[in-house]
Tab-separated table of C-alpha atoms and ligand atoms in Angstrom:
chain	number	residue	atom	x	y	z
M	1	MET	CA	19.748	-60.530	10.761
M	2	SER	CA	16.694	-59.386	12.715
M	3	THR	CA	13.790	-61.818	12.908
M	4	GLN	CA	11.293	-58.976	12.624
M	5	PRO	CA	10.483	-57.593	9.196
M	6	LYS	CA	11.007	-53.811	8.983
M	7	LYS	CA	8.632	-51.525	7.326
M	8	TYR	CA	5.461	-53.484	6.368
M	9	ASP	CA	3.479	-51.562	8.984
M	10	SER	CA	4.137	-48.287	7.096
M	11	ILE	CA	2.166	-49.625	4.201
M	12	LYS	CA	-1.482	-48.898	5.010
M	13	PRO	CA	-3.924	-49.551	2.141
M	14	ILE	CA	-7.108	-48.896	4.285
M	15	ILE	CA	-7.396	-46.137	6.836
M	16	TRP	CA	-10.533	-45.172	8.847
M	17	LYS	CA	-10.029	-41.368	9.464
M	18	ASP	CA	-12.307	-38.605	10.493
M	19	ASP	CA	-15.405	-40.739	10.121
M	20	ASN	CA	-14.644	-41.600	6.521
M	21	LEU	CA	-12.716	-44.334	4.625
M	22	ASP	CA	-9.464	-43.469	3.086
M	23	LEU	CA	-8.135	-45.912	0.489
M	24	LEU	CA	-4.535	-45.747	-0.906
M	25	ASP	CA	-5.164	-45.539	-4.655
M	26	GLN	CA	-3.405	-48.782	-5.965
M	27	ARG	CA	-4.093	-47.899	-9.570
M	28	ILE	CA	-1.351	-45.233	-9.441
M	29	LEU	CA	1.218	-46.802	-7.223
M	30	PRO	CA	4.160	-46.680	-7.011
M	31	ALA	CA	4.371	-43.458	-8.894
M	32	GLU	CA	1.942	-41.656	-6.699
M	33	HIS	CA	1.020	-42.316	-3.067
M	34	THR	CA	-2.450	-40.758	-2.920
M	35	TYR	CA	-5.433	-41.579	-0.667
M	36	VAL	CA	-9.044	-41.436	-1.927
M	37	THR	CA	-11.652	-40.415	0.635
M	38	LEU	CA	-14.912	-42.177	0.446
M	39	LYS	CA	-18.106	-40.885	2.046
M	40	ASN	CA	-20.845	-43.097	0.543
M	41	VAL	CA	-21.449	-46.660	-0.148
M	42	GLU	CA	-21.728	-46.189	-3.819
M	43	SER	CA	-18.143	-44.795	-4.008
M	44	VAL	CA	-16.893	-47.577	-1.847
M	45	ALA	CA	-18.307	-50.265	-4.289
M	46	GLN	CA	-16.981	-48.271	-7.240
M	47	ALA	CA	-13.567	-48.162	-5.689
M	48	ILE	CA	-13.560	-51.966	-5.453
M	49	THR	CA	-14.667	-52.429	-8.953
M	50	ASP	CA	-12.133	-49.941	-10.225
M	51	MET	CA	-9.245	-51.474	-8.396
M	52	VAL	CA	-8.484	-48.518	-6.084
M	53	VAL	CA	-8.454	-51.247	-3.485
M	54	ARG	CA	-7.776	-54.916	-4.558
M	55	GLY	CA	-6.762	-58.126	-3.067
M	56	ALA	CA	-9.280	-60.444	-1.428
M	57	PRO	CA	-8.772	-59.570	2.308
M	58	ALA	CA	-8.479	-55.734	1.570
M	59	ILE	CA	-11.723	-55.998	-0.356
M	60	GLY	CA	-13.478	-57.724	2.517
M	61	ILE	CA	-12.181	-55.035	5.103
M	62	THR	CA	-13.240	-52.197	2.739
M	63	ALA	CA	-16.714	-53.679	2.465
M	64	ALA	CA	-16.979	-53.800	6.277
M	65	TYR	CA	-16.094	-50.094	6.527
M	66	GLY	CA	-18.485	-49.456	3.556
M	67	ILE	CA	-21.312	-50.984	5.479
M	68	VAL	CA	-20.582	-48.630	8.429
M	69	ILE	CA	-20.859	-45.699	6.017
M	70	ALA	CA	-24.106	-47.048	4.646
M	71	ALA	CA	-25.567	-47.664	8.121
M	72	ARG	CA	-24.693	-44.157	9.273
M	73	LYS	CA	-26.910	-42.646	6.450
M	74	ARG	CA	-29.669	-45.315	6.646
M	75	PHE	CA	-29.991	-44.901	10.423
M	76	ALA	CA	-29.908	-41.038	10.123
M	77	ASP	CA	-32.579	-41.098	7.437
M	78	SER	CA	-34.869	-43.619	9.038
M	79	PRO	CA	-34.144	-45.009	12.510
M	80	GLN	CA	-37.222	-47.272	12.199
M	81	SER	CA	-36.517	-48.983	8.722
M	82	TRP	CA	-32.745	-48.842	8.371
M	83	LYS	CA	-32.195	-52.504	8.897
M	84	GLU	CA	-34.397	-53.230	5.829
M	85	ASP	CA	-33.216	-50.256	3.839
M	86	ILE	CA	-29.548	-51.119	4.129
M	87	GLU	CA	-30.160	-54.339	2.126
M	88	ALA	CA	-30.030	-52.241	-1.016
M	89	ASP	CA	-26.446	-51.062	0.040
M	90	LEU	CA	-25.339	-54.570	0.809
M	91	LEU	CA	-26.393	-55.540	-2.847
M	92	ILE	CA	-24.458	-52.676	-4.264
M	93	LEU	CA	-21.314	-53.893	-2.476
M	94	ALA	CA	-21.878	-57.404	-3.427
M	95	GLN	CA	-22.001	-56.458	-7.114
M	96	SER	CA	-18.661	-54.886	-7.055
M	97	ARG	CA	-16.488	-57.881	-7.819
M	98	PRO	CA	-17.474	-61.516	-7.906
M	99	THR	CA	-14.502	-63.711	-7.143
M	100	ALA	CA	-12.937	-62.814	-3.780
M	101	VAL	CA	-15.162	-64.568	-1.222
M	102	ASN	CA	-13.908	-62.271	1.553
M	103	LEU	CA	-16.221	-59.607	0.167
M	104	PHE	CA	-19.385	-61.911	0.628
M	105	TRP	CA	-17.975	-63.136	4.033
M	106	ALA	CA	-17.820	-59.475	5.304
M	107	ILE	CA	-21.187	-58.655	3.913
M	108	ASP	CA	-22.887	-61.792	5.324
M	109	MET	CA	-21.127	-61.284	8.682
M	110	MET	CA	-22.237	-57.626	9.087
M	111	ARG	CA	-25.654	-58.545	7.926
M	112	GLU	CA	-25.989	-60.906	10.832
M	113	VAL	CA	-24.680	-58.386	13.194
M	114	ILE	CA	-27.220	-55.759	11.950
M	115	LYS	CA	-30.100	-58.191	12.323
M	116	GLY	CA	-29.300	-58.693	16.011
M	117	LEU	CA	-28.562	-55.019	16.862
M	118	ASN	CA	-30.505	-53.495	19.568
M	119	VAL	CA	-28.502	-50.449	20.632
M	120	THR	CA	-28.955	-46.717	20.674
M	121	ASP	CA	-25.742	-46.077	18.448
M	122	PRO	CA	-25.603	-48.993	15.881
M	123	VAL	CA	-22.902	-47.103	13.919
M	124	ALA	CA	-20.388	-47.137	16.770
M	125	THR	CA	-20.988	-50.850	17.183
M	126	LEU	CA	-20.587	-51.537	13.558
M	127	LEU	CA	-17.433	-49.495	13.304
M	128	ALA	CA	-15.944	-51.358	16.271
M	129	ILE	CA	-16.604	-54.556	14.388
M	130	ALA	CA	-15.153	-53.318	11.023
M	131	LYS	CA	-11.988	-52.209	12.969
M	132	GLN	CA	-11.788	-55.624	14.568
M	133	VAL	CA	-12.084	-57.345	11.127
M	134	HIS	CA	-9.155	-55.137	10.033
M	135	GLU	CA	-7.022	-55.946	13.113
M	136	ASP	CA	-7.747	-59.616	12.907
M	137	ASP	CA	-6.726	-59.760	9.390
M	138	ILE	CA	-3.241	-58.318	10.229
M	139	ALA	CA	-2.844	-60.669	13.138
M	140	ALA	CA	-3.875	-63.641	10.850
M	141	ASN	CA	-1.260	-62.553	8.317
M	142	VAL	CA	1.528	-62.362	10.977
M	143	LYS	CA	0.503	-65.847	12.099
M	144	MET	CA	0.493	-67.179	8.591
M	145	GLY	CA	3.881	-65.552	7.988
M	146	ALA	CA	5.377	-67.629	10.800
M	147	LEU	CA	3.594	-70.881	9.905
M	148	GLY	CA	4.488	-70.515	6.229
M	149	ALA	CA	8.198	-69.686	6.932
M	150	ASP	CA	8.426	-72.910	8.973
M	151	LEU	CA	7.684	-74.952	5.798
M	152	ILE	CA	10.786	-73.568	4.147
M	153	ASN	CA	13.668	-75.797	5.188
M	154	LYS	CA	16.685	-74.293	3.493
M	155	LYS	CA	17.583	-70.939	2.095
M	156	CYS	CA	16.340	-70.648	-1.425
M	157	ALA	CA	14.754	-68.334	-4.057
M	158	VAL	CA	10.963	-68.148	-4.229
M	159	LEU	CA	8.520	-67.017	-6.909
M	160	THR	CA	5.257	-65.001	-6.243
M	161	HIS	CA	2.551	-63.898	-8.482
M	162	CYS	CA	0.225	-60.849	-8.484
M	163	ASN	CA	0.256	-58.828	-5.057
M	164	ALA	CA	-0.610	-60.700	-2.004
M	165	GLY	CA	1.128	-58.221	0.334
M	166	ALA	CA	0.297	-55.565	2.846
M	167	LEU	CA	-1.484	-53.733	-0.005
M	168	ALA	CA	-3.884	-56.639	-0.678
M	169	THR	CA	-4.813	-57.103	2.951
M	170	GLY	CA	-5.176	-55.228	6.187
M	171	GLY	CA	-1.444	-55.109	6.321
M	172	TYR	CA	1.634	-57.481	6.314
M	173	GLY	CA	0.268	-59.618	3.506
M	174	THR	CA	-0.475	-63.367	2.971
M	175	ALA	CA	2.159	-64.660	0.461
M	176	LEU	CA	4.295	-61.694	1.087
M	177	GLY	CA	3.818	-62.166	4.881
M	178	VAL	CA	5.310	-65.634	4.524
M	179	ILE	CA	8.091	-64.133	2.353
M	180	ARG	CA	8.641	-61.277	4.946
M	181	SER	CA	8.842	-63.805	7.819
M	182	ALA	CA	11.100	-66.227	5.857
M	183	TYR	CA	13.429	-63.501	4.736
M	184	ALA	CA	13.686	-62.330	8.309
M	185	GLN	CA	14.751	-65.728	9.220
M	186	ASP	CA	17.438	-65.775	6.475
M	187	LYS	CA	15.629	-68.477	4.494
M	188	ILE	CA	15.108	-66.474	1.248
M	189	SER	CA	17.901	-65.327	-1.128
M	190	LEU	CA	15.679	-63.813	-3.774
M	191	VAL	CA	12.054	-63.146	-4.530
M	192	TYR	CA	11.101	-63.534	-8.273
M	193	ALA	CA	7.839	-61.506	-8.838
M	194	ASP	CA	5.672	-62.033	-12.004
M	195	GLU	CA	4.850	-58.756	-13.369
M	196	THR	CA	1.159	-59.864	-13.652
M	197	ARG	CA	-0.474	-58.490	-16.773
M	198	PRO	CA	-2.791	-56.516	-17.285
M	199	TRP	CA	-2.803	-54.537	-13.936
M	200	MET	CA	1.050	-55.186	-13.321
M	201	GLN	CA	0.303	-55.886	-9.548
M	202	GLY	CA	3.662	-57.640	-9.510
M	203	ALA	CA	5.721	-55.017	-11.023
M	204	ARG	CA	4.086	-52.063	-9.430
M	205	LEU	CA	2.992	-53.335	-5.998
M	206	THR	CA	4.948	-56.478	-5.064
M	207	ALA	CA	8.126	-55.071	-6.300
M	208	TRP	CA	7.531	-51.803	-4.467
M	209	GLU	CA	6.664	-53.689	-1.124
M	210	MET	CA	9.827	-55.708	-1.457
M	211	VAL	CA	12.019	-52.689	-2.135
M	212	GLN	CA	10.392	-50.881	0.925
M	213	ASP	CA	11.453	-53.821	3.132
M	214	ASP	CA	14.953	-54.243	1.451
M	215	ILE	CA	14.109	-57.724	0.316
M	216	PRO	CA	15.821	-58.549	-3.013
M	217	VAL	CA	13.279	-58.770	-5.856
M	218	SER	CA	13.697	-59.652	-9.474
M	219	LEU	CA	10.844	-59.088	-11.924
M	220	LEU	CA	9.733	-61.534	-14.494
M	221	VAL	CA	7.352	-61.376	-17.465
M	222	GLU	CA	4.954	-64.380	-16.881
M	223	GLY	CA	6.290	-66.148	-19.841
M	224	ALA	CA	9.784	-66.328	-18.245
M	225	ALA	CA	8.620	-68.336	-15.291
M	226	ALA	CA	9.069	-71.767	-16.733
M	227	HIS	CA	12.613	-70.981	-18.040
M	228	ILE	CA	13.815	-69.412	-14.707
M	229	ILE	CA	12.360	-72.175	-12.544
M	230	LYS	CA	14.097	-74.694	-14.799
M	231	THR	CA	17.489	-73.010	-15.076
M	232	SER	CA	17.559	-71.921	-11.491
M	233	GLN	CA	17.648	-75.612	-10.403
M	234	GLN	CA	21.280	-75.943	-11.845
M	235	THR	CA	22.401	-72.891	-9.767
M	236	ASP	CA	23.272	-72.439	-6.160
M	237	ASN	CA	20.057	-70.211	-5.893
M	238	PRO	CA	17.304	-72.536	-6.998
M	239	ILE	CA	13.600	-71.643	-6.730
M	240	GLU	CA	12.164	-74.135	-4.199
M	241	TRP	CA	8.726	-72.605	-3.559
M	242	ILE	CA	6.065	-70.840	-5.436
M	243	ILE	CA	4.171	-68.783	-2.832
M	244	VAL	CA	0.742	-67.165	-3.708
M	245	GLY	CA	-2.411	-65.851	-2.052
M	246	SER	CA	-5.957	-66.723	-2.971
M	247	ASP	CA	-9.268	-65.076	-3.706
M	248	ARG	CA	-11.424	-68.072	-2.864
M	249	ILE	CA	-10.550	-71.678	-1.698
M	250	ALA	CA	-13.359	-74.192	-2.260
M	251	SER	CA	-14.271	-76.826	0.462
M	252	ASN	CA	-12.152	-79.474	-1.419
M	253	GLY	CA	-8.964	-77.236	-1.495
M	254	ASP	CA	-9.200	-75.973	-5.044
M	255	VAL	CA	-7.818	-72.505	-5.069
M	256	ALA	CA	-8.874	-69.488	-7.105
M	257	ASN	CA	-6.153	-66.802	-7.604
M	258	LYS	CA	-4.923	-64.253	-10.106
M	259	ILE	CA	-4.904	-65.527	-13.590
M	260	GLY	CA	-1.701	-67.296	-14.272
M	261	THR	CA	-1.504	-69.005	-10.927
M	262	TYR	CA	-2.771	-72.388	-12.275
M	263	ALA	CA	0.062	-72.431	-14.951
M	264	LEU	CA	2.649	-71.805	-12.065
M	265	ALA	CA	1.218	-74.823	-10.064
M	266	VAL	CA	1.566	-76.980	-13.142
M	267	LEU	CA	5.127	-75.768	-13.584
M	268	ALA	CA	5.872	-76.389	-9.923
M	269	ARG	CA	4.729	-79.936	-10.070
M	270	HIS	CA	6.668	-80.577	-13.379
M	271	HIS	CA	9.870	-79.267	-11.970
M	272	GLY	CA	9.489	-80.874	-8.553
M	273	ILE	CA	9.274	-77.699	-6.610
M	274	LYS	CA	6.573	-76.807	-3.931
M	275	PHE	CA	3.469	-74.708	-4.291
M	276	MET	CA	2.180	-72.869	-1.217
M	277	VAL	CA	-1.052	-70.891	-0.811
M	278	ALA	CA	-1.335	-68.504	2.112
M	279	ALA	CA	-4.891	-67.369	2.802
M	280	PRO	CA	-6.853	-66.542	5.961
M	281	THR	CA	-9.885	-68.842	6.638
M	282	THR	CA	-12.153	-65.925	5.594
M	283	THR	CA	-10.998	-66.850	2.031
M	284	ILE	CA	-12.300	-70.459	2.352
M	285	ASP	CA	-15.835	-70.974	0.987
M	286	MET	CA	-17.436	-74.010	2.649
M	287	ASN	CA	-20.615	-73.509	0.579
M	288	ILE	CA	-18.977	-74.752	-2.604
M	289	ALA	CA	-17.875	-78.272	-3.244
M	290	SER	CA	-15.121	-77.464	-5.728
M	291	GLY	CA	-13.441	-74.781	-7.735
M	292	GLU	CA	-15.841	-75.321	-10.644
M	293	GLU	CA	-18.372	-73.339	-8.616
M	294	ILE	CA	-16.113	-70.279	-8.185
M	295	PRO	CA	-17.259	-67.286	-10.301
M	296	ILE	CA	-14.358	-66.136	-12.338
M	297	GLU	CA	-14.429	-62.365	-13.048
M	298	GLU	CA	-13.995	-61.416	-16.718
M	299	ARG	CA	-12.773	-57.836	-16.967
M	300	ALA	CA	-12.976	-55.355	-19.809
M	301	ASP	CA	-11.059	-56.353	-23.031
M	302	THR	CA	-9.583	-52.864	-23.210
M	303	GLU	CA	-7.302	-53.862	-20.130
M	304	VAL	CA	-5.649	-56.345	-22.430
M	305	LEU	CA	-5.823	-54.508	-25.729
M	306	GLY	CA	-3.907	-51.585	-24.356
M	307	PHE	CA	-1.444	-50.558	-21.707
M	308	ALA	CA	-2.662	-47.838	-19.273
M	309	GLU	CA	-4.106	-45.254	-21.724
M	310	ASN	CA	-2.184	-46.466	-24.829
M	311	LYS	CA	-3.728	-48.796	-27.251
M	312	VAL	CA	-1.272	-51.554	-28.105
M	313	ALA	CA	-3.104	-54.331	-29.905
M	314	ALA	CA	-3.868	-54.397	-33.608
M	315	GLN	CA	-7.054	-52.501	-34.361
M	316	GLY	CA	-9.880	-55.055	-34.802
M	317	ALA	CA	-8.346	-57.721	-32.556
M	318	ARG	CA	-10.575	-58.951	-29.662
M	319	ALA	CA	-9.264	-60.084	-26.223
M	320	ARG	CA	-10.293	-62.278	-23.381
M	321	ASN	CA	-9.674	-60.983	-19.835
M	322	PRO	CA	-10.401	-63.565	-17.189
M	323	ALA	CA	-8.989	-62.033	-13.925
M	324	PHE	CA	-8.634	-65.399	-12.023
M	325	ASP	CA	-8.060	-69.049	-12.605
M	326	VAL	CA	-8.501	-72.167	-10.468
M	327	THR	CA	-5.721	-74.375	-9.357
M	328	PRO	CA	-6.894	-77.906	-8.537
M	329	ALA	CA	-6.175	-79.053	-4.961
M	330	GLU	CA	-3.984	-81.915	-6.088
M	331	LEU	CA	-1.461	-79.411	-7.295
M	332	VAL	CA	-1.249	-77.627	-3.962
M	333	ASP	CA	1.374	-78.757	-1.530
M	334	ALA	CA	0.249	-76.533	1.332
M	335	ILE	CA	-2.499	-74.185	2.294
M	336	VAL	CA	-1.379	-71.923	5.155
M	337	THR	CA	-4.035	-70.226	7.236
M	338	GLU	CA	-4.137	-68.563	10.648
M	339	LYS	CA	-5.573	-71.726	12.041
M	340	GLY	CA	-2.828	-73.916	10.738
M	341	VAL	CA	-1.347	-75.562	7.770
M	342	VAL	CA	-3.142	-78.044	5.442
M	343	LEU	CA	-0.683	-80.247	3.479
M	344	ASN	CA	-1.932	-81.828	0.254
M	345	PRO	CA	-5.353	-80.392	0.897
M	346	ASP	CA	-8.676	-82.260	0.378
M	347	ALA	CA	-12.180	-81.897	1.560
M	348	GLU	CA	-11.724	-83.745	4.882
M	349	LYS	CA	-8.666	-81.826	5.876
M	350	ILE	CA	-10.311	-78.454	5.105
M	351	LYS	CA	-13.325	-79.386	7.114
M	352	ALA	CA	-11.099	-80.388	10.002
M	353	LEU	CA	-9.216	-77.058	9.703
M	354	MET	CA	-12.469	-75.035	9.692
M	355	SER	CA	-13.738	-76.738	12.699
M	356	ILE	CA	-10.746	-75.480	14.911
M	357	ASN	CA	-11.684	-72.891	17.351
M	358	TYR	CA	-9.289	-70.025	16.867
M	359	LYS	CA	-8.837	-66.656	18.786
M	360	PRO	CA	-6.242	-64.275	17.372
M	361	GLU	CA	-3.349	-63.789	19.770
F	401	MRU	O1	-7.316	-58.495	-9.192
F	401	MRU	P1	-6.818	-58.399	-7.754
F	401	MRU	O2	-5.554	-57.574	-7.808
F	401	MRU	O3	-7.684	-57.980	-6.760
F	401	MRU	O4	-6.229	-59.866	-7.504
F	401	MRU	C1	-5.583	-60.197	-6.213
F	401	MRU	C2	-5.085	-61.521	-6.170
F	401	MRU	O5	-5.333	-62.313	-7.053
F	401	MRU	C3	-4.349	-61.877	-4.903
F	401	MRU	O6	-3.414	-62.802	-5.182
F	401	MRU	C4	-5.381	-62.376	-3.839
F	401	MRU	O7	-6.468	-61.656	-3.733
F	401	MRU	C5	-4.701	-62.829	-2.582
F	401	MRU	S1	-4.399	-61.231	-1.740
F	401	MRU	C6	-3.835	-61.564	-0.232
C-alpha cells in the first residue's frame, strides 16, 4: 500500500481566482459541487455565517482573503484613511461566527500587518500573506497527519465526528489528515463517521471525503456510538481511537468542538479507548484560562426542528441548538499540532508547546 494518500488535494474548499474568492458551497455537497464567487467583505462574512464555508481553519483562511477584498476597496476609496476605515470590515468578519478562534487569529494577525504597512501596493502584500496562511495550514495538516498516525500502534477502527477534513481546512484536514496518513500506513481498517446533526457534516462531507480517497467509511447516527464502541471491542476490528478536530483549545487544554464531541470523550474514557484532538496551533487560544471562557455558538432552532427545508418536529415544540461543546482536558489523551504532540494536556504543557519556534517545512 502507498504511504501517500491519493486524492485529498483535489478537494479545494477555498480558491483565490481572478482576484476574487471562490468558496465550494458546503451546504449542498455532496449532491452538487458548486463554487460561490465572493467580491465584497459583507458576502464573505455572510458565507461564513451561512456555512458555505465551515470548519475552524477554513474560516480563518477565508477571513484572511476577505480582508484582502476589503483592503482593495478601502484603499481604492481612500488611500489616506483606509487603515482606519477597514476596522469596520474587520468587525463585520468578527461577527460572522463566535467559536472558532482561527477567525479571530486571522483578523488580529492581518490587523497587525495592516498597521505596519508602508508600501505602494498594500493589496498585493496582504494577498501574499493570505496565500501564505492558506499554504501553511495545508503544511501543518500534513505534519499533524504524520504525528497523529505515529500514535496509532496497531491496525484498528477509528471514530470521527463532524468534518475535520480537507473541506474544513486549507486542504488535507486535521482529524481526517491523521486518518489519511494512518490509513496510508495500513493502520486503519475502518472509519466510523458520526452523521452529525443538524448539518450532517459527517454524512455529507466526511463520508464524501473518505469515499473520494477509497478509505472505508461507515456512518453512524450519534446515538449509536456508545453501542458500536462497546460491541466493537469484542470483535477483531475494535475502535481504538476517537479522532476529532477543534474550533478552540483553551490554554489549559480544554477543547471546544462540534456538539457531541464531549459525549464521545466521556465514552472513550469509560470504554478505555483513546481520544485524540488534531488542530493547528492557530486553534489554541492562549488568552483564555479554560474552556469555560469559550463562547459557544447557539444557532437557529429551525435547524433542529426541521431537516433541510422540511419541518419534522411537532408544531409548537421548541429546540436548543448549541453548535459546540467543551471537552475538559482531563478527558483528552493527545492534542496533535504541527509543533508537536501534547499527551494528557495541561496548562504547563500547552505553554511549552506554544513557545516552540516552528517553521513550516
Ligand atoms: O459548525 P462547523 O461545521 O464549522 O464545525 C466544525 C467543527 O466542529 C470541526 O470539527 C472543527 O472546526 C475542526 S475542523 C478542522
